[in-house]
Amino acid sequence: RMFDDARRALVGMMGSGVPVSVASLVSVVPACGVEQEQGFGLALHGLALKAGLDSVVNLGNALVDMYGKFCQVEASMQVFEVMPERNEVSWNSAIGCFLNSGLYGDVLAMFREMSERGVMPGSITLSSLLPALVELGYFDLGREVHGYSIKRAIDSDIFVANSLVDMYAKLGSLEKACTVFEKIEVPNVVSWNAMIANLVQNGAETEAFRLVIKMQKDGEQPNSITLVNVLPACSRMSSLKTGKQIHAWSIRTGLIFDLFISNALIDMYAKCGQLSLAQNIFDLSEKDDVSYNALLLGYSQSPWSFESLNLFKEIRSAGIEYDAISFMGALTACTNLCAFKQGKEIHGVLVRRLQSNHPFLANSLLGLYTKGGMLDTATKIFNRITEKDVASWNTMIMGYGMHGQIDVAFHLFDLMKDDGVDYDHVSYIAVLSACSHGGLVEKGKEYFSQMRAQNLEPQQMHYACMVDLLGRTGQLTESVELIQDMPFHANSDVWGALLGACRIHGNIEVAQYAAEHLFELKPEHSGYYTLLINMYAEAGRWNEANKIRKLMKSRKVQKNPAYSWVQSGNKLQAFLVGNG
DNA sequence: TGTGGTTTCC
């Protein structure tokens, strides 16, 4: 409203023939930037030129800044370059303009130029420079800037300190970030948020939540940015309860109307498997392309993958912006649904719409084609990827293993090592499952001990692979021993592998043992009950089969609906397969 | 004239 008043006053002044003053322009131009009033801003610039006021430093600075906020880099530079006189503010405004438009290299170039010209960078310069260094990944320079700020005694400026915290956390180490953070006398909400965000991104979720509590004790209330930062921590810890608390909190405080918050909530609910809650938020909130992508990705990784394809169609027909991430969601959905024809079609659209060698999209395509057994196509795509990452290799190894071409899988694993790729625990899941497919117990054991020697501690999935491998080849006793020797409690993947092996070899006793654990770990998972019931039935042990059936009933376990999907008209529809 | 924020694979 203040802006409108100022505008009215100015228009009045012009109407009454009073010459525009520098002071009035300097007070309204910045507001144009903030309010994104591009048309009016341009008119003011015209007025300034006509009145010959454009050589006044303060006004020039305001114009440089205004165009910067409009992301009109050229216009901003034009004003900057013709300024007869410049001060530190001029340089800061120009730097801010580049930062705003994501031209980080230019931020640095401007910073260097101002230093060379004898204009001393101050705290405001540094708080724009540091985020640019983060984007550029220039850690050494960041450290130098820190040193400089200490020399000039501006390191205690809260903006500089906060930028330093973020810079160290993102480029150097969380420890250094903590050191800077702890030196801040009175951290503000930005300081806390910077620490919390980086803790979450480094997998220190518990510590992040601890800080959220601590900031409140220190008298600082979490804002929308705090919540957006901790929501991914909820899904990563599968702490739906905390996620719901944050949801409730955002409703109480009105932060729910923040688009970032609703999007982060959609993502959180989707990743926690609560697709209907995610859909609810989506339906009730303002939406942008990120909202669509978050829901699309959520569905694609859920048992309702087909909804993801519906959403993708909706996005395209409604003219909503979509990007590589949308394609990834759609391709993932096709992969999960084994909808390979649909996947190929989407691949076609993708080639027409985006550059087809997009790094993470290529990996999604690999997933699609390997799962579909189209290994030649996958290999062609794989060979064209200029920067293969560990996931590209892993997907290929997994794909060849999955389809019984285990020698190729092992060969690829060796090639990856030769290529100097930083292979990870997933790479070992890939080769171990290849061993499983081929029944190669000794080779599996070899890989298993090899990964330990590489300081990669076996995780649940690796044990599950080994249990599967030993179990399939009939070594159920060894499987059980391996589980009992695990350094942590086996999860349902591991017990599930054991149960599967028992099924193959008809070993009911061990199956019971595995099932006991599974009923405890996944009481709602109907498949385990069904499997055990079938085993009892096949052995003619009807009483025991009935006992499990009753247990299922008492626990209100519903048979998993096996969804399938068909295309009807323009929409994909799910229908239930079997008698439910 | 300035700092922190949502969607990315096996």
Coordinates of C-alpha atoms (C1' of nucleotides) in Angstrom, one line a residue:
Chain A
R1 CA 0.0 0.0 0.0
M2 CA 2.9 2.3 0.8
F3 CA 4.1 1.7 -2.8
D4 CA 0.7 2.7 -4.2
D5 CA 0.7 5.9 -2.1
A6 CA 4.1 6.8 -3.4
R7 CA 3.1 6.1 -6.9
R8 CA 0.0 8.2 -6.6
A9 CA 2.1 11.1 -5.1
L10 CA 4.6 10.8 -7.9
V11 CA 1.9 10.7 -10.7
G12 CA 0.3 13.8 -9.0
M13 CA 3.6 15.6 -9.0
M14 CA 4.1 14.9 -12.7
G15 CA 0.5 16.0 -13.5
S16 CA 0.9 19.3 -11.7
G17 CA 4.0 20.2 -13.6
V18 CA 6.3 20.1 -10.6
P19 CA 9.7 18.7 -11.8
V20 CA 10.5 15.3 -10.5
S21 CA 13.1 15.4 -7.8
V22 CA 16.0 12.9 -7.3
A23 CA 14.7 12.3 -3.8
S24 CA 11.2 11.2 -4.9
L25 CA 12.7 8.9 -7.6
V26 CA 15.2 7.4 -5.2
S27 CA 12.4 6.6 -2.8
V28 CA 10.0 5.0 -5.4
V29 CA 12.5 3.1 -7.7
P30 CA 13.5 0.5 -5.1
A31 CA 9.9 -0.2 -4.4
C32 CA 9.3 -1.0 -8.1
G33 CA 12.0 -3.6 -7.8
V34 CA 10.5 -5.2 -4.8
E35 CA 6.9 -5.1 -6.1
Q36 CA 8.0 -6.3 -9.6
E37 CA 6.3 -3.2 -11.1
Q38 CA 8.3 -3.4 -14.3
G39 CA 6.2 -1.0 -16.4
F40 CA 6.3 1.7 -13.8
G41 CA 9.9 1.2 -13.1
L42 CA 10.7 1.6 -16.8
A43 CA 8.6 4.8 -16.9
L44 CA 10.6 6.2 -13.9
H45 CA 13.8 5.4 -15.6
G46 CA 12.5 7.4 -18.6
L47 CA 11.6 10.3 -16.4
A48 CA 15.1 10.3 -14.8
L49 CA 16.7 10.4 -18.2
K50 CA 14.4 13.2 -19.4
A51 CA 15.2 15.3 -16.3
G52 CA 18.9 14.6 -16.8
L53 CA 19.1 13.1 -13.3
D54 CA 20.6 9.8 -14.4
S55 CA 24.1 10.8 -13.5
V56 CA 23.2 11.1 -9.8
V57 CA 24.9 8.1 -8.0
N58 CA 22.1 7.3 -5.7
L59 CA 19.5 7.2 -8.5
G60 CA 21.8 5.1 -10.7
N61 CA 22.3 2.6 -7.9
A62 CA 18.6 2.3 -7.4
L63 CA 18.1 1.7 -11.1
V64 CA 20.9 -0.9 -11.3
D65 CA 19.2 -2.7 -8.3
M66 CA 15.7 -2.3 -9.7
Y67 CA 16.7 -3.9 -13.1
G68 CA 18.5 -6.6 -11.2
K69 CA 15.4 -7.5 -9.3
F70 CA 13.5 -7.7 -12.6
C71 CA 16.3 -10.0 -13.8
Q72 CA 16.9 -7.6 -16.6
V73 CA 20.7 -8.0 -16.5
E74 CA 21.5 -6.1 -19.7
A75 CA 19.4 -3.1 -18.7
S76 CA 21.0 -3.1 -15.3
M77 CA 24.5 -3.3 -16.7
Q78 CA 23.7 -0.5 -19.2
V79 CA 22.8 1.8 -16.3
F80 CA 25.9 0.7 -14.4
E81 CA 28.3 1.2 -17.3
V82 CA 27.2 4.7 -18.1
M83 CA 27.3 5.9 -14.5
P84 CA 29.9 8.7 -14.3
E85 CA 30.6 8.0 -10.7
R86 CA 30.3 4.8 -8.7
N87 CA 30.5 3.9 -5.1
E88 CA 30.4 0.6 -3.1
V89 CA 26.6 0.5 -3.4
S90 CA 26.8 0.6 -7.2
W91 CA 29.1 -2.4 -7.2
N92 CA 27.0 -4.2 -4.6
S93 CA 23.9 -3.6 -6.7
A94 CA 25.5 -4.9 -9.8
I95 CA 26.7 -8.0 -7.9
G96 CA 23.2 -8.5 -6.5
C97 CA 21.8 -8.3 -10.1
F98 CA 24.1 -11.2 -11.2
L99 CA 23.4 -13.2 -8.1
N100 CA 19.7 -12.8 -8.7
S101 CA 19.9 -14.1 -12.2
G102 CA 22.1 -17.0 -11.3
L103 CA 25.2 -15.6 -13.1
Y104 CA 27.6 -16.7 -10.5
G105 CA 30.7 -16.4 -12.5
D106 CA 29.8 -12.7 -13.2
V107 CA 29.3 -12.1 -9.5
L108 CA 32.9 -13.2 -8.9
A109 CA 34.2 -11.2 -11.9
M110 CA 32.5 -8.1 -10.6
F111 CA 33.9 -8.7 -7.1
R112 CA 37.4 -8.9 -8.6
E113 CA 36.9 -5.9 -10.7
M114 CA 35.7 -3.7 -7.8
S115 CA 38.7 -4.8 -5.7
E116 CA 41.1 -4.0 -8.5
R117 CA 39.5 -0.6 -8.9
G118 CA 40.2 0.1 -5.2
V119 CA 36.6 -0.1 -4.0
M120 CA 36.7 -2.0 -0.8
P121 CA 34.2 -4.9 -0.6
G122 CA 32.2 -4.6 2.6
S123 CA 29.8 -6.9 4.5
I124 CA 27.0 -6.5 1.9
T125 CA 29.4 -7.4 -0.9
L126 CA 30.5 -10.5 0.9
S127 CA 27.0 -11.7 1.7
S128 CA 26.2 -11.7 -2.0
L129 CA 29.6 -13.1 -3.0
L130 CA 29.5 -16.1 -0.7
P131 CA 26.3 -17.7 -2.0
A132 CA 27.8 -17.4 -5.5
L133 CA 31.0 -19.1 -4.4
V134 CA 28.8 -21.9 -3.0
E135 CA 27.2 -22.4 -6.4
L136 CA 30.6 -22.3 -8.1
G137 CA 32.0 -24.8 -5.6
Y138 CA 35.0 -22.5 -4.8
F139 CA 35.8 -23.6 -1.3
D140 CA 39.4 -22.2 -1.2
L141 CA 38.2 -18.8 -2.3
G142 CA 35.4 -19.0 0.3
R143 CA 38.0 -19.6 3.0
E144 CA 40.0 -16.6 1.8
V145 CA 36.9 -14.5 1.9
H146 CA 36.4 -15.6 5.5
G147 CA 40.0 -14.6 6.3
Y148 CA 39.4 -11.2 4.6
S149 CA 36.2 -10.7 6.6
I150 CA 38.1 -11.3 9.9
K151 CA 40.8 -8.8 8.9
R152 CA 38.2 -6.2 8.2
A153 CA 36.2 -7.2 11.3
I154 CA 33.0 -7.7 9.4
D155 CA 32.9 -11.5 10.1
S156 CA 30.6 -10.7 13.0
D157 CA 28.0 -9.1 10.7
I158 CA 25.1 -11.4 10.9
F159 CA 24.6 -11.6 7.1
V160 CA 28.3 -12.4 6.6
A161 CA 28.3 -14.9 9.4
N162 CA 25.2 -16.6 8.1
S163 CA 26.6 -16.8 4.6
L164 CA 29.8 -18.2 6.0
V165 CA 27.9 -20.9 7.9
D166 CA 26.1 -21.9 4.8
M167 CA 29.2 -21.8 2.7
Y168 CA 31.2 -24.0 5.0
A169 CA 28.4 -26.4 5.5
K170 CA 27.9 -26.8 1.7
L171 CA 31.5 -26.8 0.6
G172 CA 33.8 -27.4 3.5
S173 CA 32.6 -29.2 6.5
L174 CA 29.7 -29.1 8.9
E175 CA 32.3 -28.8 11.6
K176 CA 33.7 -25.5 10.3
A177 CA 30.1 -24.3 9.8
C178 CA 29.4 -25.2 13.5
T179 CA 32.4 -23.2 14.6
V180 CA 31.3 -20.1 12.8
F181 CA 27.7 -20.6 14.0
E182 CA 28.7 -20.9 17.6
K183 CA 30.7 -17.7 17.4
I184 CA 27.6 -15.8 16.4
E185 CA 26.5 -13.9 19.5
V186 CA 22.8 -13.7 18.7
P187 CA 21.9 -16.1 15.9
N188 CA 18.8 -15.0 14.0
V189 CA 16.3 -17.3 12.3
V190 CA 18.4 -17.4 9.2
S191 CA 21.4 -18.6 11.1
W192 CA 19.4 -21.4 12.6
N193 CA 17.9 -22.3 9.3
A194 CA 21.2 -22.5 7.6
M195 CA 22.5 -24.9 10.2
I196 CA 19.3 -27.0 10.2
A197 CA 19.1 -27.2 6.4
N198 CA 22.7 -28.4 6.1
L199 CA 22.3 -30.9 8.9
V200 CA 19.4 -32.5 7.1
Q201 CA 21.2 -32.5 3.8
N202 CA 24.1 -34.3 5.5
G203 CA 21.9 -37.0 7.0
A204 CA 22.1 -35.7 10.5
E205 CA 18.3 -35.6 10.9
T206 CA 18.2 -36.1 14.7
E207 CA 20.7 -33.3 15.2
A208 CA 18.5 -31.1 13.0
F209 CA 15.4 -31.7 15.1
R210 CA 17.5 -31.0 18.2
L211 CA 18.4 -27.6 16.8
V212 CA 14.7 -26.8 16.0
I213 CA 14.0 -27.4 19.7
K214 CA 17.0 -25.4 20.7
M215 CA 16.2 -22.4 18.6
Q216 CA 12.9 -22.1 20.3
K217 CA 14.5 -22.3 23.7
D218 CA 16.8 -19.5 22.5
G219 CA 13.7 -17.4 21.7
E220 CA 13.6 -17.8 17.9
Q221 CA 10.5 -19.2 16.3
P222 CA 10.8 -21.5 13.3
N223 CA 9.5 -20.0 10.1
S224 CA 8.3 -21.5 6.9
I225 CA 11.9 -22.1 5.8
T226 CA 12.7 -24.0 8.9
L227 CA 9.7 -26.3 8.3
V228 CA 10.6 -26.8 4.6
N229 CA 14.0 -27.8 5.7
V230 CA 13.0 -30.4 8.3
L231 CA 10.1 -32.0 6.3
P232 CA 12.5 -34.0 4.1
A233 CA 14.1 -35.2 7.4
C234 CA 10.7 -36.7 8.4
S235 CA 10.4 -38.8 5.3
R236 CA 14.0 -39.9 5.4
M237 CA 13.5 -41.1 9.0
S238 CA 10.0 -42.5 8.0
S239 CA 8.7 -40.4 10.9
L240 CA 5.2 -39.8 9.7
K241 CA 4.3 -38.7 13.2
T242 CA 6.7 -35.8 13.1
G243 CA 5.6 -34.9 9.6
K244 CA 2.0 -34.7 10.8
Q245 CA 3.0 -32.6 13.7
I246 CA 4.7 -30.2 11.3
H247 CA 1.6 -30.2 9.1
A248 CA -0.5 -29.3 12.2
W249 CA 1.9 -26.6 13.1
S250 CA 1.8 -25.1 9.7
I251 CA -2.0 -25.0 9.8
R252 CA -1.9 -23.3 13.3
T253 CA 0.5 -20.7 12.1
G254 CA -0.9 -20.2 8.7
L255 CA 2.3 -21.3 7.1
I256 CA 0.3 -23.9 5.2
F257 CA -0.5 -21.2 2.6
D258 CA 3.2 -20.9 1.7
L259 CA 3.7 -22.8 -1.6
F260 CA 7.0 -24.1 -0.5
I261 CA 5.4 -25.6 2.6
S262 CA 2.5 -27.3 0.8
N263 CA 4.9 -28.7 -1.8
A264 CA 7.2 -30.0 0.9
L265 CA 4.2 -31.6 2.7
I266 CA 3.1 -33.3 -0.5
D267 CA 6.6 -34.7 -0.9
M268 CA 6.8 -35.8 2.8
Y269 CA 3.4 -37.6 2.7
A270 CA 4.2 -39.2 -0.6
K271 CA 7.6 -40.4 0.5
C272 CA 6.0 -41.8 3.7
G273 CA 3.6 -43.8 1.5
Q274 CA 0.6 -41.7 2.4
L275 CA -0.5 -40.9 -1.1
S276 CA -4.0 -39.9 -0.2
L277 CA -2.8 -37.4 2.3
A278 CA -0.4 -36.0 -0.3
Q279 CA -3.2 -35.8 -2.8
N280 CA -5.3 -34.0 -0.2
I281 CA -2.7 -31.2 0.3
F282 CA -2.3 -31.1 -3.5
D283 CA -6.1 -30.6 -4.0
L284 CA -6.4 -28.0 -1.3
S285 CA -3.4 -25.9 -2.1
E286 CA -2.2 -23.4 -4.6
K287 CA -0.1 -25.4 -7.1
D288 CA 2.9 -24.9 -9.3
D289 CA 5.0 -27.2 -11.4
V290 CA 6.9 -28.4 -8.3
S291 CA 3.6 -29.5 -6.7
Y292 CA 2.8 -31.6 -9.8
N293 CA 6.3 -33.1 -9.8
A294 CA 6.2 -33.9 -6.1
L295 CA 2.9 -35.8 -6.4
L296 CA 3.9 -37.4 -9.7
L297 CA 7.1 -38.7 -8.2
G298 CA 5.3 -39.8 -5.1
Y299 CA 2.8 -41.9 -7.1
S300 CA 5.5 -43.3 -9.4
Q301 CA 7.2 -44.9 -6.4
S302 CA 4.0 -46.2 -4.8
P303 CA 1.7 -49.1 -5.6
W304 CA -0.4 -46.5 -7.5
S305 CA 2.1 -45.8 -10.2
F306 CA -0.6 -45.6 -12.8
E307 CA -1.8 -42.4 -11.1
S308 CA 1.5 -40.9 -11.9
L309 CA 0.9 -41.5 -15.6
N310 CA -2.6 -39.9 -15.3
L311 CA -1.0 -36.9 -13.7
F312 CA 1.6 -36.7 -16.4
K313 CA -1.1 -36.7 -19.1
E314 CA -3.0 -34.0 -17.1
I315 CA 0.1 -31.9 -16.9
R316 CA 0.7 -32.1 -20.6
S317 CA -2.8 -31.5 -21.7
A318 CA -3.4 -28.7 -19.2
G319 CA -0.3 -26.9 -20.4
I320 CA 1.3 -26.9 -17.0
E321 CA 5.1 -26.6 -17.2
Y322 CA 6.9 -29.9 -17.0
D323 CA 10.6 -30.7 -17.1
A324 CA 13.1 -33.5 -16.7
I325 CA 11.8 -34.4 -13.3
S326 CA 8.3 -34.9 -14.6
F327 CA 9.7 -37.3 -17.3
M328 CA 11.6 -39.1 -14.6
G329 CA 8.5 -39.7 -12.6
A330 CA 6.6 -40.9 -15.6
L331 CA 9.4 -43.2 -16.7
T332 CA 9.8 -44.6 -13.2
A333 CA 6.0 -45.3 -13.2
C334 CA 6.2 -47.2 -16.5
T335 CA 9.1 -49.2 -15.1
N336 CA 7.3 -50.2 -12.0
L337 CA 4.1 -51.0 -14.0
C338 CA 6.1 -52.9 -16.6
A339 CA 4.4 -50.6 -19.0
F340 CA 7.2 -50.8 -21.5
K341 CA 5.2 -49.7 -24.6
Q342 CA 4.0 -46.6 -22.7
G343 CA 7.6 -46.0 -21.5
K344 CA 8.9 -46.1 -25.1
E345 CA 6.3 -43.6 -26.1
I346 CA 7.3 -41.2 -23.3
H347 CA 10.9 -41.7 -24.4
G348 CA 9.8 -40.5 -27.8
V349 CA 8.2 -37.4 -26.4
L350 CA 11.3 -36.8 -24.3
V351 CA 13.6 -36.9 -27.3
R352 CA 11.4 -34.3 -29.0
R353 CA 11.1 -32.1 -25.9
L354 CA 14.4 -32.1 -24.1
Q355 CA 18.0 -32.9 -24.7
S356 CA 17.9 -36.7 -24.6
N357 CA 21.3 -37.1 -22.9
H358 CA 20.0 -35.5 -19.7
P359 CA 22.1 -37.2 -16.9
F360 CA 19.5 -38.5 -14.6
L361 CA 16.9 -39.1 -17.3
A362 CA 19.3 -41.4 -19.1
N363 CA 19.4 -43.5 -15.9
S364 CA 15.6 -43.6 -15.8
L365 CA 15.6 -44.9 -19.3
L366 CA 18.2 -47.5 -18.4
G367 CA 15.9 -48.6 -15.6
L368 CA 13.0 -48.9 -18.0
Y369 CA 14.8 -50.8 -20.8
T370 CA 16.8 -53.1 -18.5
K371 CA 13.7 -54.1 -16.6
G372 CA 11.9 -54.7 -19.8
G373 CA 14.7 -57.0 -21.0
M374 CA 15.6 -54.6 -23.8
L375 CA 19.3 -54.9 -22.9
D376 CA 20.6 -53.8 -26.4
T377 CA 18.6 -50.6 -26.3
A378 CA 19.8 -50.0 -22.7
T379 CA 23.4 -50.6 -23.7
K380 CA 23.1 -48.2 -26.6
I381 CA 21.8 -45.5 -24.3
F382 CA 24.4 -46.4 -21.7
N383 CA 27.2 -46.1 -24.2
R384 CA 26.0 -42.7 -25.2
I385 CA 26.0 -41.3 -21.7
T386 CA 29.1 -39.1 -21.6
E387 CA 29.2 -38.8 -17.8
K388 CA 28.2 -42.2 -16.5
D389 CA 27.6 -42.1 -12.8
V390 CA 27.6 -44.9 -10.3
A391 CA 23.8 -45.3 -10.8
S392 CA 24.2 -45.7 -14.5
W393 CA 26.6 -48.6 -14.0
N394 CA 24.6 -50.1 -11.2
T395 CA 21.4 -50.1 -13.3
M396 CA 23.2 -51.9 -16.1
I397 CA 24.8 -54.5 -13.8
M398 CA 21.4 -55.1 -12.1
G399 CA 19.7 -55.4 -15.5
Y400 CA 22.1 -57.9 -16.9
G401 CA 22.0 -59.9 -13.7
M402 CA 18.2 -59.8 -13.6
H403 CA 18.0 -61.3 -17.0
G404 CA 20.4 -64.1 -16.4
Q405 CA 23.4 -62.6 -18.4
I406 CA 25.5 -62.7 -15.3
D407 CA 28.8 -62.9 -17.0
V408 CA 28.1 -59.5 -18.6
A409 CA 27.1 -58.2 -15.2
F410 CA 30.4 -59.3 -13.7
H411 CA 32.3 -57.9 -16.7
L412 CA 30.5 -54.5 -16.3
F413 CA 31.4 -54.5 -12.6
D414 CA 35.1 -54.9 -13.5
L415 CA 34.9 -52.3 -16.2
M416 CA 33.3 -49.9 -13.7
K417 CA 36.2 -50.4 -11.3
D418 CA 38.7 -49.9 -14.2
D419 CA 36.9 -46.7 -15.1
G420 CA 37.7 -45.3 -11.7
V421 CA 34.0 -45.0 -10.7
D422 CA 33.4 -44.6 -7.1
Y423 CA 31.3 -47.7 -6.7
D424 CA 29.1 -48.1 -3.8
H425 CA 27.0 -50.5 -1.7
V426 CA 24.4 -50.6 -4.4
S427 CA 27.0 -51.9 -6.9
Y428 CA 27.4 -54.8 -4.5
I429 CA 23.7 -55.4 -4.3
A430 CA 23.8 -55.6 -8.1
V431 CA 26.6 -58.2 -8.3
L432 CA 25.3 -60.2 -5.3
S433 CA 21.9 -60.5 -6.9
A434 CA 23.6 -61.6 -10.1
C435 CA 25.3 -64.3 -8.1
S436 CA 21.9 -65.3 -6.7
H437 CA 20.5 -65.6 -10.2
G438 CA 23.4 -67.8 -11.2
G439 CA 23.5 -69.8 -8.0
L440 CA 27.2 -68.8 -7.6
V441 CA 27.6 -69.2 -3.9
E442 CA 31.4 -69.0 -3.7
K443 CA 31.5 -66.0 -6.0
G444 CA 28.9 -64.3 -3.8
K445 CA 30.8 -65.0 -0.7
E446 CA 33.9 -63.5 -2.4
Y447 CA 32.1 -60.3 -3.2
F448 CA 30.6 -60.2 0.3
S449 CA 34.0 -60.2 1.9
Q450 CA 35.5 -58.0 -0.7
M451 CA 33.0 -55.2 0.1
R452 CA 34.0 -55.4 3.7
A453 CA 37.6 -55.1 2.7
Q454 CA 36.7 -51.9 0.9
N455 CA 35.2 -50.5 4.0
L456 CA 31.7 -50.8 2.7
E457 CA 29.7 -52.3 5.6
P458 CA 27.1 -54.8 4.3
Q459 CA 23.6 -53.5 4.8
Q460 CA 20.2 -55.2 5.0
M461 CA 20.0 -55.7 1.3
H462 CA 23.4 -57.3 1.1
Y463 CA 22.4 -59.8 3.8
A464 CA 19.1 -60.4 2.0
C465 CA 21.1 -61.2 -1.2
M466 CA 23.3 -63.6 0.7
V467 CA 20.4 -65.3 2.4
D468 CA 18.7 -65.6 -0.9
L469 CA 21.8 -67.0 -2.5
L470 CA 22.5 -69.5 0.2
G471 CA 18.9 -70.4 0.6
R472 CA 18.2 -71.0 -3.1
T473 CA 21.0 -73.4 -3.2
G474 CA 19.5 -75.3 -0.3
Q475 CA 21.9 -74.1 2.4
L476 CA 19.1 -73.0 4.8
T477 CA 21.1 -73.7 7.9
E478 CA 23.9 -71.4 6.7
S479 CA 21.3 -68.7 5.8
V480 CA 19.9 -68.9 9.3
E481 CA 23.3 -68.7 10.8
L482 CA 24.2 -65.7 8.7
I483 CA 21.1 -63.9 9.9
Q484 CA 21.9 -64.7 13.5
D485 CA 25.4 -63.3 13.1
M486 CA 24.2 -60.0 11.6
P487 CA 25.5 -57.0 13.6
F488 CA 22.0 -55.5 13.5
H489 CA 18.4 -56.9 13.5
A490 CA 17.4 -58.3 10.2
N491 CA 14.6 -56.4 8.4
S492 CA 11.8 -57.8 6.3
D493 CA 13.9 -58.0 3.2
V494 CA 16.2 -60.5 4.9
W495 CA 13.5 -62.6 6.5
G496 CA 11.6 -62.4 3.3
A497 CA 14.5 -63.8 1.4
L498 CA 14.7 -66.7 3.9
L499 CA 11.0 -67.4 3.6
G500 CA 11.3 -67.4 -0.2
A501 CA 14.0 -69.9 0.0
C502 CA 12.0 -72.1 2.3
R503 CA 9.2 -72.0 -0.1
I504 CA 11.4 -73.3 -2.9
H505 CA 12.7 -76.1 -0.7
G506 CA 9.5 -76.8 1.1
N507 CA 11.1 -76.4 4.5
I508 CA 8.1 -75.5 6.8
E509 CA 10.0 -75.4 10.1
V510 CA 12.4 -72.7 8.9
A511 CA 9.6 -71.0 7.1
Q512 CA 7.7 -70.7 10.4
Y513 CA 10.7 -69.2 12.0
A514 CA 11.1 -66.6 9.2
A515 CA 7.3 -65.9 9.2
E516 CA 7.2 -65.2 13.0
H517 CA 9.7 -62.4 12.4
L518 CA 7.9 -61.1 9.3
F519 CA 4.5 -61.1 11.1
E520 CA 6.0 -58.9 13.7
L521 CA 7.9 -56.6 11.3
K522 CA 5.2 -56.3 8.6
P523 CA 1.9 -57.4 10.3
E524 CA -0.1 -55.7 7.6
H525 CA 1.7 -57.4 4.7
S526 CA -0.7 -60.1 3.5
G527 CA 1.8 -61.9 1.2
Y528 CA 3.7 -63.5 4.1
Y529 CA 0.6 -65.0 5.6
T530 CA -0.6 -66.3 2.3
L531 CA 2.7 -67.9 1.5
L532 CA 2.8 -69.7 4.8
I533 CA -0.8 -70.8 4.4
N534 CA -0.1 -72.2 1.0
M535 CA 2.9 -74.1 2.3
Y536 CA 0.9 -75.7 5.1
A537 CA -1.9 -76.5 2.7
E538 CA 0.5 -78.2 0.3
A539 CA 1.9 -80.3 3.1
G540 CA -1.7 -81.2 4.1
R541 CA -1.3 -79.4 7.5
W542 CA -4.7 -77.9 7.4
N543 CA -5.0 -77.1 11.1
E544 CA -1.9 -74.9 11.0
A545 CA -3.1 -73.3 7.8
N546 CA -6.3 -72.4 9.5
K547 CA -4.5 -71.0 12.5
I548 CA -2.6 -68.5 10.2
R549 CA -5.9 -67.7 8.4
K550 CA -7.4 -66.8 11.8
L551 CA -4.4 -64.8 12.8
M552 CA -4.8 -62.8 9.6
K553 CA -8.5 -62.3 10.3
S554 CA -7.9 -61.2 13.9
R555 CA -5.3 -58.7 12.7
K556 CA -7.6 -57.5 10.0
V557 CA -5.0 -58.1 7.4
Q558 CA -6.5 -57.5 3.9
K559 CA -5.2 -59.3 0.9
N560 CA -3.1 -57.0 -1.0
P561 CA -5.2 -55.7 -3.9
A562 CA -3.3 -56.6 -7.0
Y563 CA -3.9 -53.7 -9.2
S564 CA -3.6 -53.7 -12.9
W565 CA -4.4 -50.9 -15.3
V566 CA -6.0 -50.3 -18.6
Q567 CA -6.2 -47.3 -20.8
S568 CA -9.8 -46.2 -21.2
G569 CA -10.3 -43.2 -23.4
N570 CA -7.8 -40.6 -22.3
K571 CA -7.4 -41.9 -18.8
L572 CA -5.6 -44.9 -17.2
Q573 CA -7.8 -46.8 -14.8
A574 CA -6.9 -49.3 -12.2
F575 CA -8.9 -52.4 -11.7
L576 CA -8.5 -55.1 -9.2
V577 CA -7.1 -58.4 -10.3
G578 CA -8.2 -61.7 -8.7
N579 CA -10.9 -62.1 -6.1
G580 CA -9.4 -59.6 -3.7
Chain B
dT1 C1' 22.7 -2.7 -1.9
dG2 C1' 22.9 -8.3 1.6
dT3 C1' 22.2 -14.1 4.2
dG4 C1' 18.5 -19.5 4.8
dG5 C1' 13.6 -22.7 1.3
dT6 C1' 10.0 -27.3 -2.2
dT7 C1' 10.5 -31.8 -7.0
dT8 C1' 16.4 -36.0 -9.2
dC9 C1' 17.8 -42.7 -10.1
dC10 C1' 19.6 -48.3 -8.7

